């Protein structure tokens, strides 16, 4: 299929996003950008958050990991669900009671100004790094399968994609994103189902045959209870899934900003319940797709790529599943990538304006002008990061950056747990040092444990990291006699 048809598909897709942006961008201000005027329907938010959680990397990676770890990723997904329940009943009531726009504002009243700036800074660093990497990998896929044949430079592809995201988010931010994410989630799920149908046709499988084929496959293993050294041990995966959800959803401004745009706490909790329920079967379908692709390759006489992330793009882009699947794959990869990138851009703008620049204390006109400048600045930072990753051009470097980004969420976990479950007050001036030291200590422990015992840390490193931060805060704390006044201080700010 000519790349021009794929390009036209992309243009049409963005045209729809721009129309949605125009419809939702009327009478916009900072409250619309940051909180959607607290008028977002909970069911729209819930549906859109599924797509925002499944980035473009997830879209191609989850089917690919089946080759190496079977279906054991479901253990983590089960933990995710229980993490969403904790968010709904512990964090959301706190955020709504304090009427927060940026969730990190809580840290200022509870722990101190340096704790507040530290938590916000860790979020900003982690989110910029993670969002840029995800967008970079999607840009690579589109460049390789579409734009290289049209002789369009990679830099031009990156600039064009980021500008398009900036265009449809610049006016109303989260108010627009709630609706564009829902549209993009629909595209992503429709793509997943259509690709599954296409693979089943190639393998001549009906529904019963699909179930039997997956059940009998050597990669259908889902639970690991007997090997404590394995990263795939059930208890490691399950409890880490809970903590990952709490940190990367409940303590992440990106995901919580959508929840805080709901009309009230009850709606936000309903959103979290249904989002948590739907997230598990969606990932299950991606893993089933991975098994089917591993079966389809040999049956079709194809040599599958070594890298798991390349398996789905290999089938789709080369037309082995038909040209309609290529179109659907293009839409799906864009939808998955942009539903996470657009909300990340809005969340980074919100956090930088409120947490770092103190935007909430400025006159309305000046605050809006500042927000627009920050939004543009962060878009440029995205472009710069992606181009730097391209210069490095080393997949192992990208993997290392992912690991480093996951380490930075540990201090956030420690800070919030300490604030919520103790009545102590840390010596605020030492908090940044504790938060920076914890990830470094975690890395040293990981290296030592691997060399001396063969133990491999998996996602449970997040728990260990957060625990170190908590212990550091505890050791350098005093009794907080003003604990009961914390909520009042935050509400008065």
Short mmCIF file of C-alpha atoms in Angstrom, two decimals:
data_model
loop_
_atom_site.label_atom_id
_atom_site.label_comp_id
_atom_site.label_asym_id
_atom_site.label_seq_id
_atom_site.Cartn_x
_atom_site.Cartn_y
_atom_site.Cartn_z
CA UNK A 1 0.00 0.00 0.00
CA UNK A 2 1.27 3.46 -0.87
CA UNK A 3 2.41 5.51 2.16
CA UNK A 4 0.31 8.37 0.84
CA UNK A 5 -2.86 6.55 1.95
CA UNK A 6 -1.44 6.09 5.44
CA UNK A 7 -0.51 9.78 5.49
CA UNK A 8 -4.06 10.72 4.47
CA UNK A 9 -5.37 8.50 7.28
CA UNK A 10 -3.18 10.36 9.77
CA UNK A 11 -4.30 13.74 8.43
CA UNK A 12 -7.98 12.74 8.67
CA UNK A 13 -7.43 11.45 12.20
CA UNK A 14 -5.87 14.72 13.34
CA UNK A 15 -8.63 16.62 11.60
CA UNK A 16 -11.15 14.94 13.92
CA UNK A 17 -9.02 15.82 16.98
CA UNK A 18 -8.86 19.46 15.90
CA UNK A 19 -12.64 19.57 15.43
CA UNK A 20 -13.12 18.19 18.96
CA UNK A 21 -10.63 20.78 20.23
CA UNK A 22 -12.54 23.59 18.57
CA UNK A 23 -15.87 22.43 20.01
CA UNK A 24 -14.50 22.12 23.55
CA UNK A 25 -12.24 25.18 23.39
CA UNK A 26 -14.90 27.88 23.60
CA UNK A 27 -14.69 30.26 26.58
CA UNK A 28 -11.55 28.61 27.90
CA UNK A 29 -9.49 29.79 30.84
CA UNK A 30 -7.00 28.28 33.28
CA UNK A 31 -9.74 26.46 35.19
CA UNK A 32 -10.86 24.79 31.95
CA UNK A 33 -7.25 23.90 31.08
CA UNK A 34 -6.31 22.61 34.55
CA UNK A 35 -9.58 21.05 35.82
CA UNK A 36 -12.08 21.05 32.94
CA UNK A 37 -14.27 23.38 35.05
CA UNK A 38 -15.08 20.25 37.10
CA UNK A 39 -17.75 19.30 34.55
CA UNK A 40 -16.37 16.14 32.92
CA UNK A 41 -18.79 13.16 32.77
CA UNK A 42 -17.24 10.33 34.79
CA UNK A 43 -17.99 7.65 32.15
CA UNK A 44 -16.19 9.67 29.46
CA UNK A 45 -13.18 10.15 31.76
CA UNK A 46 -13.13 6.44 32.63
CA UNK A 47 -13.24 5.30 29.01
CA UNK A 48 -10.58 7.79 27.94
CA UNK A 49 -8.20 6.81 30.74
CA UNK A 50 -7.91 3.29 29.31
CA UNK A 51 -6.31 4.70 26.16
CA UNK A 52 -4.16 7.12 28.16
CA UNK A 53 -2.76 4.21 30.18
CA UNK A 54 -2.00 2.14 27.08
CA UNK A 55 0.73 4.16 25.41
CA UNK A 56 2.07 3.44 21.95
CA UNK A 57 4.88 1.46 23.56
CA UNK A 58 2.34 -0.70 25.39
CA UNK A 59 0.46 -1.24 22.14
CA UNK A 60 3.45 -2.97 20.57
CA UNK A 61 5.25 -4.22 23.70
CA UNK A 62 2.57 -6.18 25.55
CA UNK A 63 1.97 -8.62 22.66
CA UNK A 64 5.75 -8.94 22.30
CA UNK A 65 6.55 -9.81 25.93
CA UNK A 66 4.62 -13.09 25.65
CA UNK A 67 7.62 -14.65 23.90
CA UNK A 68 9.85 -14.10 26.96
CA UNK A 69 7.59 -14.11 30.05
CA UNK A 70 4.45 -15.85 28.76
CA UNK A 71 1.21 -14.33 30.11
CA UNK A 72 2.61 -13.63 33.58
CA UNK A 73 2.06 -9.90 33.06
CA UNK A 74 -1.55 -10.61 34.07
CA UNK A 75 -0.33 -11.04 37.65
CA UNK A 76 0.66 -7.37 37.63
CA UNK A 77 -2.64 -6.39 35.98
CA UNK A 78 -4.59 -8.11 38.77
CA UNK A 79 -2.59 -6.06 41.25
CA UNK A 80 -3.48 -2.94 39.27
CA UNK A 81 -7.18 -3.44 40.03
CA UNK A 82 -6.67 -3.48 43.79
CA UNK A 83 -4.45 -0.43 43.48
CA UNK A 84 -7.33 1.43 41.82
CA UNK A 85 -9.57 0.58 44.79
CA UNK A 86 -7.02 2.08 47.19
CA UNK A 87 -6.86 5.25 45.08
CA UNK A 88 -10.65 5.52 45.03
CA UNK A 89 -11.02 5.23 48.80
CA UNK A 90 -7.88 6.90 50.20
CA UNK A 91 -6.39 9.39 47.73
CA UNK A 92 -9.43 10.70 45.84
CA UNK A 93 -11.34 11.66 49.03
CA UNK A 94 -8.26 13.61 50.18
CA UNK A 95 -7.81 15.41 46.85
CA UNK A 96 -11.48 16.40 46.62
CA UNK A 97 -11.71 17.44 50.26
CA UNK A 98 -8.73 19.78 49.81
CA UNK A 99 -10.05 21.01 46.43
CA UNK A 100 -6.65 20.47 44.79
CA UNK A 101 -5.68 21.39 41.25
CA UNK A 102 -2.15 19.97 41.52
CA UNK A 103 -2.05 16.95 43.83
CA UNK A 104 1.46 17.87 45.00
CA UNK A 105 0.06 20.94 46.77
CA UNK A 106 -0.87 18.50 49.56
CA UNK A 107 2.82 18.01 50.34
CA UNK A 108 3.36 21.71 51.04
CA UNK A 109 0.80 21.92 53.82
CA UNK A 110 1.60 18.51 55.28
CA UNK A 111 5.40 18.25 55.01
CA UNK A 112 6.78 21.64 54.00
CA UNK A 113 7.73 23.74 51.00
CA UNK A 114 10.92 21.84 50.07
CA UNK A 115 9.06 18.53 50.31
CA UNK A 116 6.41 20.01 48.02
CA UNK A 117 8.95 21.22 45.46
CA UNK A 118 10.82 17.90 45.66
CA UNK A 119 7.70 15.84 44.94
CA UNK A 120 6.68 18.08 42.04
CA UNK A 121 10.21 18.04 40.61
CA UNK A 122 10.37 14.25 40.68
CA UNK A 123 7.06 14.10 38.84
CA UNK A 124 8.18 16.63 36.22
CA UNK A 125 11.44 14.79 35.57
CA UNK A 126 9.80 11.36 35.42
CA UNK A 127 6.90 12.44 33.21
CA UNK A 128 9.00 14.43 30.73
CA UNK A 129 11.41 11.53 30.41
CA UNK A 130 8.75 8.82 30.14
CA UNK A 131 6.42 10.71 27.79
CA UNK A 132 9.25 11.74 25.49
CA UNK A 133 10.57 8.18 25.28
CA UNK A 134 7.14 6.78 24.45
CA UNK A 135 6.57 9.38 21.77
CA UNK A 136 10.09 8.81 20.42
CA UNK A 137 9.50 5.09 19.91
CA UNK A 138 6.21 5.75 18.13
CA UNK A 139 7.87 8.36 15.92
CA UNK A 140 10.47 5.73 15.01
CA UNK A 141 7.76 3.25 13.98
CA UNK A 142 5.94 5.81 11.83
CA UNK A 143 9.20 7.05 10.34
CA UNK A 144 10.36 3.55 9.40
CA UNK A 145 7.09 2.32 7.92
CA UNK A 146 5.68 5.53 6.45
CA UNK A 147 7.85 8.63 6.22
CA UNK A 148 11.22 7.17 5.19
CA UNK A 149 9.75 6.10 1.84
CA UNK A 150 8.53 9.68 1.37
CA UNK A 151 12.03 11.04 2.17
CA UNK A 152 10.73 13.10 5.10
CA UNK A 153 13.46 13.71 7.73
CA UNK A 154 12.94 12.28 11.21
CA UNK A 155 13.25 15.75 12.76
CA UNK A 156 10.41 17.02 10.57
CA UNK A 157 8.23 14.08 11.62
CA UNK A 158 8.86 14.81 15.30
CA UNK A 159 8.22 18.54 14.99
CA UNK A 160 5.00 17.99 13.02
CA UNK A 161 3.62 15.44 15.51
CA UNK A 162 4.38 17.57 18.59
CA UNK A 163 2.93 20.68 16.93
CA UNK A 164 -0.30 18.80 16.17
CA UNK A 165 -0.57 17.69 19.81
CA UNK A 166 0.11 21.26 20.94
CA UNK A 167 -2.57 22.60 18.60
CA UNK A 168 -5.45 20.55 19.94
CA UNK A 169 -4.46 20.89 23.62
CA UNK A 170 -3.39 24.55 23.80
CA UNK A 171 -6.78 26.16 24.48
CA UNK A 172 -8.71 23.97 26.87
CA UNK A 173 -6.17 21.40 28.00
CA UNK A 174 -7.86 18.77 30.16
CA UNK A 175 -11.39 19.77 29.05
CA UNK A 176 -10.44 18.86 25.47
CA UNK A 177 -8.30 15.86 26.40
CA UNK A 178 -11.13 14.12 28.27
CA UNK A 179 -13.05 13.92 24.97
CA UNK A 180 -10.12 13.33 22.58
CA UNK A 181 -8.88 10.51 24.83
CA UNK A 182 -12.28 8.83 24.61
CA UNK A 183 -12.19 9.01 20.82
CA UNK A 184 -8.63 7.67 20.80
CA UNK A 185 -9.51 4.85 23.21
CA UNK A 186 -12.33 3.82 20.85
CA UNK A 187 -9.85 3.76 17.95
CA UNK A 188 -7.34 1.76 19.97
CA UNK A 189 -9.83 -0.89 21.14
CA UNK A 190 -11.42 -1.16 17.70
CA UNK A 191 -7.96 -1.67 16.24
CA UNK A 192 -7.14 -4.39 18.78
CA UNK A 193 -10.35 -6.29 18.04
CA UNK A 194 -9.96 -5.98 14.26
CA UNK A 195 -6.35 -7.18 14.37
CA UNK A 196 -7.40 -10.15 16.53
CA UNK A 197 -10.11 -11.00 13.99
CA UNK A 198 -7.57 -10.71 11.15
CA UNK A 199 -5.11 -13.08 12.85
CA UNK A 200 -7.86 -15.58 13.67
CA UNK A 201 -8.87 -15.62 9.99
CA UNK A 202 -5.28 -16.33 8.96
CA UNK A 203 -5.21 -19.24 11.42
CA UNK A 204 -8.75 -20.43 10.53
CA UNK A 205 -9.88 -20.17 14.14
CA UNK A 206 -13.41 -19.66 15.39
CA UNK A 207 -14.04 -18.54 18.99
CA UNK A 208 -13.84 -22.06 20.39
CA UNK A 209 -10.68 -22.75 18.42
CA UNK A 210 -9.16 -19.49 19.68
CA UNK A 211 -9.78 -20.46 23.32
CA UNK A 212 -8.39 -23.96 22.83
CA UNK A 213 -5.34 -22.72 20.92
CA UNK A 214 -4.40 -20.18 23.59
CA UNK A 215 -5.02 -22.65 26.41
CA UNK A 216 -2.78 -25.31 24.85
CA UNK A 217 0.05 -22.97 23.89
CA UNK A 218 3.33 -23.18 25.81
CA UNK A 219 3.20 -19.42 26.43
CA UNK A 220 -0.19 -19.51 28.18
CA UNK A 221 1.41 -19.78 31.64
CA UNK A 222 -0.07 -16.99 33.76
CA UNK A 223 0.99 -17.62 37.37
CA UNK A 224 4.40 -18.31 38.97
CA UNK A 225 4.34 -19.29 42.64
CA UNK A 226 7.40 -21.52 43.04
CA UNK A 227 10.40 -19.40 42.01
CA UNK A 228 11.24 -16.55 44.40
CA UNK A 229 14.29 -15.54 42.37
CA UNK A 230 12.19 -14.92 39.26
CA UNK A 231 10.96 -11.44 38.40
CA UNK A 232 7.70 -13.13 37.42
CA UNK A 233 6.93 -14.53 40.89
CA UNK A 234 3.24 -13.93 41.64
CA UNK A 235 3.70 -12.10 44.92
CA UNK A 236 6.35 -9.78 43.45
CA UNK A 237 4.14 -8.99 40.48
CA UNK A 238 0.87 -8.68 42.40
CA UNK A 239 2.03 -6.37 45.19
CA UNK A 240 4.21 -4.40 42.81
CA UNK A 241 1.17 -3.95 40.56
CA UNK A 242 -0.70 -2.40 43.49
CA UNK A 243 2.16 0.00 44.24
CA UNK A 244 2.74 0.84 40.57
CA UNK A 245 -0.92 1.81 40.25
CA UNK A 246 -0.86 3.93 43.40
CA UNK A 247 2.27 5.77 42.25
CA UNK A 248 1.75 6.01 38.49
CA UNK A 249 -1.97 6.78 38.74
CA UNK A 250 -2.82 7.97 42.24
CA UNK A 251 0.34 10.04 42.73
CA UNK A 252 0.65 11.11 39.10
CA UNK A 253 -0.73 14.52 38.18
CA UNK A 254 -1.30 13.31 34.62
CA UNK A 255 -3.82 10.62 35.58
CA UNK A 256 -5.31 12.37 38.61
CA UNK A 257 -5.95 15.58 36.66
CA UNK A 258 -8.61 13.73 34.67
CA UNK A 259 -10.20 12.36 37.84
CA UNK A 260 -10.23 15.81 39.42
CA UNK A 261 -12.15 17.15 36.42
CA UNK A 262 -15.19 15.05 37.43
CA UNK A 263 -18.13 16.88 39.03
CA UNK A 264 -17.70 15.38 42.51
CA UNK A 265 -15.97 12.69 44.53
CA UNK A 266 -18.63 10.07 43.91
CA UNK A 267 -18.32 10.45 40.14
CA UNK A 268 -14.52 10.28 40.37
CA UNK A 269 -14.76 7.04 42.37
CA UNK A 270 -17.17 5.49 39.85
CA UNK A 271 -14.71 6.48 37.14
CA UNK A 272 -11.89 4.70 39.00
CA UNK A 273 -13.93 1.51 39.57
CA UNK A 274 -14.91 1.08 35.94
CA UNK A 275 -11.51 2.09 34.66
CA UNK A 276 -9.88 -0.51 36.91
CA UNK A 277 -12.31 -3.22 35.83
CA UNK A 278 -11.86 -2.57 32.10
CA UNK A 279 -8.07 -2.26 32.20
CA UNK A 280 -7.55 -5.95 33.09
CA UNK A 281 -9.40 -7.58 30.14
CA UNK A 282 -7.89 -5.11 27.66
CA UNK A 283 -4.37 -6.22 28.62
CA UNK A 284 -5.53 -9.85 28.51
CA UNK A 285 -6.57 -9.37 24.88
CA UNK A 286 -3.16 -7.89 24.04
CA UNK A 287 -1.46 -10.97 25.52
CA UNK A 288 -3.75 -13.29 23.55
CA UNK A 289 -2.77 -11.37 20.41
CA UNK A 290 0.88 -11.98 21.27
CA UNK A 291 0.34 -15.76 21.43
CA UNK A 292 -1.54 -15.78 18.13
CA UNK A 293 1.23 -13.83 16.38
CA UNK A 294 3.86 -16.29 17.65
CA UNK A 295 1.76 -19.12 16.19
CA UNK A 296 1.00 -17.33 12.94
CA UNK A 297 4.65 -16.60 12.08
CA UNK A 298 5.83 -20.22 11.58
CA UNK A 299 2.54 -21.25 9.94
CA UNK A 300 2.95 -18.46 7.38
CA UNK A 301 6.62 -19.34 6.84
CA UNK A 302 7.83 -16.06 8.35
CA UNK A 303 10.97 -15.48 10.40
CA UNK A 304 9.81 -13.30 13.28
CA UNK A 305 11.98 -10.39 14.49
CA UNK A 306 14.23 -11.03 17.49
CA UNK A 307 12.86 -8.04 19.42
CA UNK A 308 9.40 -8.65 20.85
CA UNK A 309 8.43 -5.01 20.24
CA UNK A 310 8.91 -5.52 16.49
CA UNK A 311 6.57 -8.50 16.08
CA UNK A 312 3.23 -6.69 15.75
CA UNK A 313 4.64 -3.87 13.55
CA UNK A 314 6.30 -6.58 11.40
CA UNK A 315 2.97 -8.29 10.68
CA UNK A 316 0.97 -5.10 10.23
CA UNK A 317 3.37 -2.95 8.22
CA UNK A 318 4.34 -5.65 5.73
CA UNK A 319 0.73 -6.45 4.83
CA UNK A 320 0.82 -10.06 6.09
CA UNK A 321 -2.58 -9.54 7.75
CA UNK A 322 -4.04 -7.49 4.90
CA UNK A 323 -3.92 -3.80 4.11
CA UNK A 324 -6.97 -2.91 6.23
CA UNK A 325 -5.02 -4.12 9.27
CA UNK A 326 -2.17 -1.80 8.26
CA UNK A 327 -4.56 1.15 8.31
CA UNK A 328 -6.02 0.04 11.65
CA UNK A 329 -2.55 -0.48 13.09
CA UNK A 330 -1.53 3.03 12.05
CA UNK A 331 -4.61 4.51 13.71
CA UNK A 332 -4.15 2.35 16.80
CA UNK A 333 -0.50 3.25 17.31
CA UNK A 334 -1.26 6.95 16.90
CA UNK A 335 -4.26 6.75 19.23
CA UNK A 336 -2.29 4.90 21.90
CA UNK A 337 0.67 7.26 21.67
CA UNK A 338 -1.20 10.54 21.55
CA UNK A 339 -3.77 9.74 24.24
CA UNK A 340 -0.84 9.47 26.66
CA UNK A 341 1.30 12.26 25.18
CA UNK A 342 -1.45 14.92 25.11
CA UNK A 343 -2.47 14.38 28.74
CA UNK A 344 1.19 14.31 29.79
CA UNK A 345 1.69 17.69 28.10
CA UNK A 346 -1.30 19.15 29.93
CA UNK A 347 -0.24 17.67 33.28
CA UNK A 348 3.34 18.92 32.93
CA UNK A 349 2.03 22.39 32.09
CA UNK A 350 -0.28 22.32 35.11
CA UNK A 351 2.37 21.12 37.55
CA UNK A 352 5.05 23.52 36.33
CA UNK A 353 2.69 26.51 36.45
CA UNK A 354 1.22 25.77 39.87
CA UNK A 355 3.97 23.90 41.72
CA UNK A 356 7.10 25.59 40.39
CA UNK A 357 5.98 29.07 39.24
CA UNK A 358 3.12 29.63 41.71
CA UNK A 359 0.66 30.43 38.92
CA UNK A 360 -2.33 30.24 41.28
CA UNK A 361 -1.21 33.45 43.01
CA UNK A 362 -1.11 35.55 39.81
CA UNK A 363 -3.89 37.76 38.37
CA UNK A 364 -6.11 35.83 35.94
CA UNK A 365 -4.88 37.43 32.71
CA UNK A 366 -1.22 37.10 33.65
CA UNK A 367 -1.71 33.51 34.82
CA UNK A 368 -3.29 32.51 31.49
CA UNK A 369 -0.48 34.15 29.53
CA UNK A 370 2.09 32.33 31.63
CA UNK A 371 0.30 29.00 31.17
CA UNK A 372 0.32 29.39 27.37
CA UNK A 373 4.06 30.10 27.38
CA UNK A 374 4.79 27.09 29.61
CA UNK A 375 2.66 24.87 27.39
CA UNK A 376 4.68 25.90 24.35
CA UNK A 377 7.98 25.57 26.24
CA UNK A 378 7.26 22.01 27.34
CA UNK A 379 6.28 21.12 23.77
CA UNK A 380 9.72 22.33 22.66
CA UNK A 381 11.34 20.29 25.44
CA UNK A 382 9.52 17.22 24.09
CA UNK A 383 10.97 17.86 20.65
CA UNK A 384 14.47 18.35 22.09
CA UNK A 385 14.34 15.14 24.16
CA UNK A 386 13.13 13.04 21.22
CA UNK A 387 15.87 14.36 18.93
CA UNK A 388 18.48 13.65 21.62
CA UNK A 389 17.23 10.05 21.92
CA UNK A 390 17.57 9.75 18.14
CA UNK A 391 21.18 10.95 18.28
CA UNK A 392 21.95 8.37 20.99
CA UNK A 393 20.32 5.76 18.73
CA UNK A 394 20.93 3.00 21.28
CA UNK A 395 18.03 0.83 22.43
CA UNK A 396 19.93 -0.17 25.59
CA UNK A 397 20.22 3.52 26.51
CA UNK A 398 16.47 3.90 26.13
CA UNK A 399 15.90 0.85 28.34
CA UNK A 400 18.22 2.35 30.95
CA UNK A 401 16.29 5.62 30.83
CA UNK A 402 13.05 3.73 31.43
CA UNK A 403 14.55 2.05 34.48
CA UNK A 404 15.83 5.38 35.79
CA UNK A 405 12.39 6.94 35.31
CA UNK A 406 10.74 4.13 37.26
CA UNK A 407 13.19 4.69 40.11
CA UNK A 408 12.14 8.32 40.44
CA UNK A 409 8.57 7.40 41.40
CA UNK A 410 9.79 5.69 44.62
CA UNK A 411 10.43 8.94 46.51
CA UNK A 412 6.93 10.16 45.59
CA UNK A 413 5.48 7.00 47.10
CA UNK A 414 7.52 7.48 50.29
CA UNK A 415 6.53 11.14 50.63
CA UNK A 416 2.79 10.53 50.31
CA UNK A 417 2.74 7.43 52.52
CA UNK A 418 4.65 9.32 55.21
CA UNK A 419 2.27 12.27 55.00
CA UNK A 420 -0.90 10.15 55.04
CA UNK A 421 -0.04 7.55 57.68
CA UNK A 422 2.14 9.33 60.24
CA UNK A 423 1.74 12.37 62.47
CA UNK A 424 5.40 13.26 62.21
CA UNK A 425 6.87 16.29 60.49
CA UNK A 426 10.18 15.81 58.62
CA UNK A 427 12.97 18.36 58.79
CA UNK A 428 12.02 19.93 55.51
CA UNK A 429 15.49 21.09 54.46
CA UNK A 430 16.76 17.49 54.37
CA UNK A 431 13.91 16.04 52.31
CA UNK A 432 15.48 16.70 48.86
CA UNK A 433 18.65 14.86 49.93
CA UNK A 434 16.65 11.86 51.16
CA UNK A 435 14.61 11.73 47.95
CA UNK A 436 17.74 11.82 45.77
CA UNK A 437 19.70 9.31 47.90
CA UNK A 438 16.98 6.62 47.91
CA UNK A 439 17.13 5.73 44.19
CA UNK A 440 20.94 5.58 44.28
CA UNK A 441 20.90 3.25 47.28
CA UNK A 442 18.30 1.10 45.50
CA UNK A 443 20.56 0.76 42.47
CA UNK A 444 23.55 -0.27 44.60
CA UNK A 445 21.44 -2.86 46.43
CA UNK A 446 20.15 -4.18 43.10
CA UNK A 447 23.69 -4.64 41.75
CA UNK A 448 24.94 -6.26 44.98
CA UNK A 449 21.96 -8.63 45.28
CA UNK A 450 22.30 -9.74 41.68
CA UNK A 451 26.06 -10.38 42.00
CA UNK A 452 26.02 -12.08 45.41
CA UNK A 453 22.76 -14.04 45.46
CA UNK A 454 21.42 -14.03 41.90
CA UNK A 455 18.24 -12.32 43.11
CA UNK A 456 16.71 -10.14 40.41
CA UNK A 457 14.69 -7.14 41.50
CA UNK A 458 11.61 -6.57 39.41
CA UNK A 459 8.81 -4.10 39.96
CA UNK A 460 9.19 -4.60 43.72
CA UNK A 461 12.11 -2.17 43.52
CA UNK A 462 9.47 0.56 43.62
CA UNK A 463 8.31 -0.68 47.05
CA UNK A 464 11.89 -0.84 48.32
CA UNK A 465 12.61 2.64 46.98
CA UNK A 466 9.54 4.13 48.62
CA UNK A 467 10.37 2.35 51.89
CA UNK A 468 13.86 3.85 51.95
CA UNK A 469 12.42 7.32 51.47
CA UNK A 470 9.90 6.69 54.26
CA UNK A 471 12.62 5.47 56.63
CA UNK A 472 14.78 8.49 55.83
CA UNK A 473 11.90 10.87 56.55
CA UNK A 474 11.09 9.02 59.78
CA UNK A 475 14.66 9.19 61.04
CA UNK A 476 14.82 12.94 60.47
CA UNK A 477 11.41 13.87 61.86
CA UNK A 478 9.88 15.62 64.82
CA UNK A 479 6.38 15.36 66.26
CA UNK A 480 4.03 17.51 64.19
CA UNK A 481 1.80 19.29 66.66
CA UNK A 482 -0.03 21.13 63.88
CA UNK A 483 -1.10 17.98 62.05
CA UNK A 484 -4.78 18.63 62.69
CA UNK A 485 -4.53 22.03 60.99
CA UNK A 486 -2.95 20.71 57.79
CA UNK A 487 -6.14 20.51 55.75
CA UNK A 488 -7.22 24.00 56.77
CA UNK A 489 -3.84 25.46 55.76
CA UNK A 490 -4.03 23.88 52.31
CA UNK A 491 -7.61 25.00 51.70
CA UNK A 492 -6.74 28.57 52.65
CA UNK A 493 -3.90 28.77 50.11
#
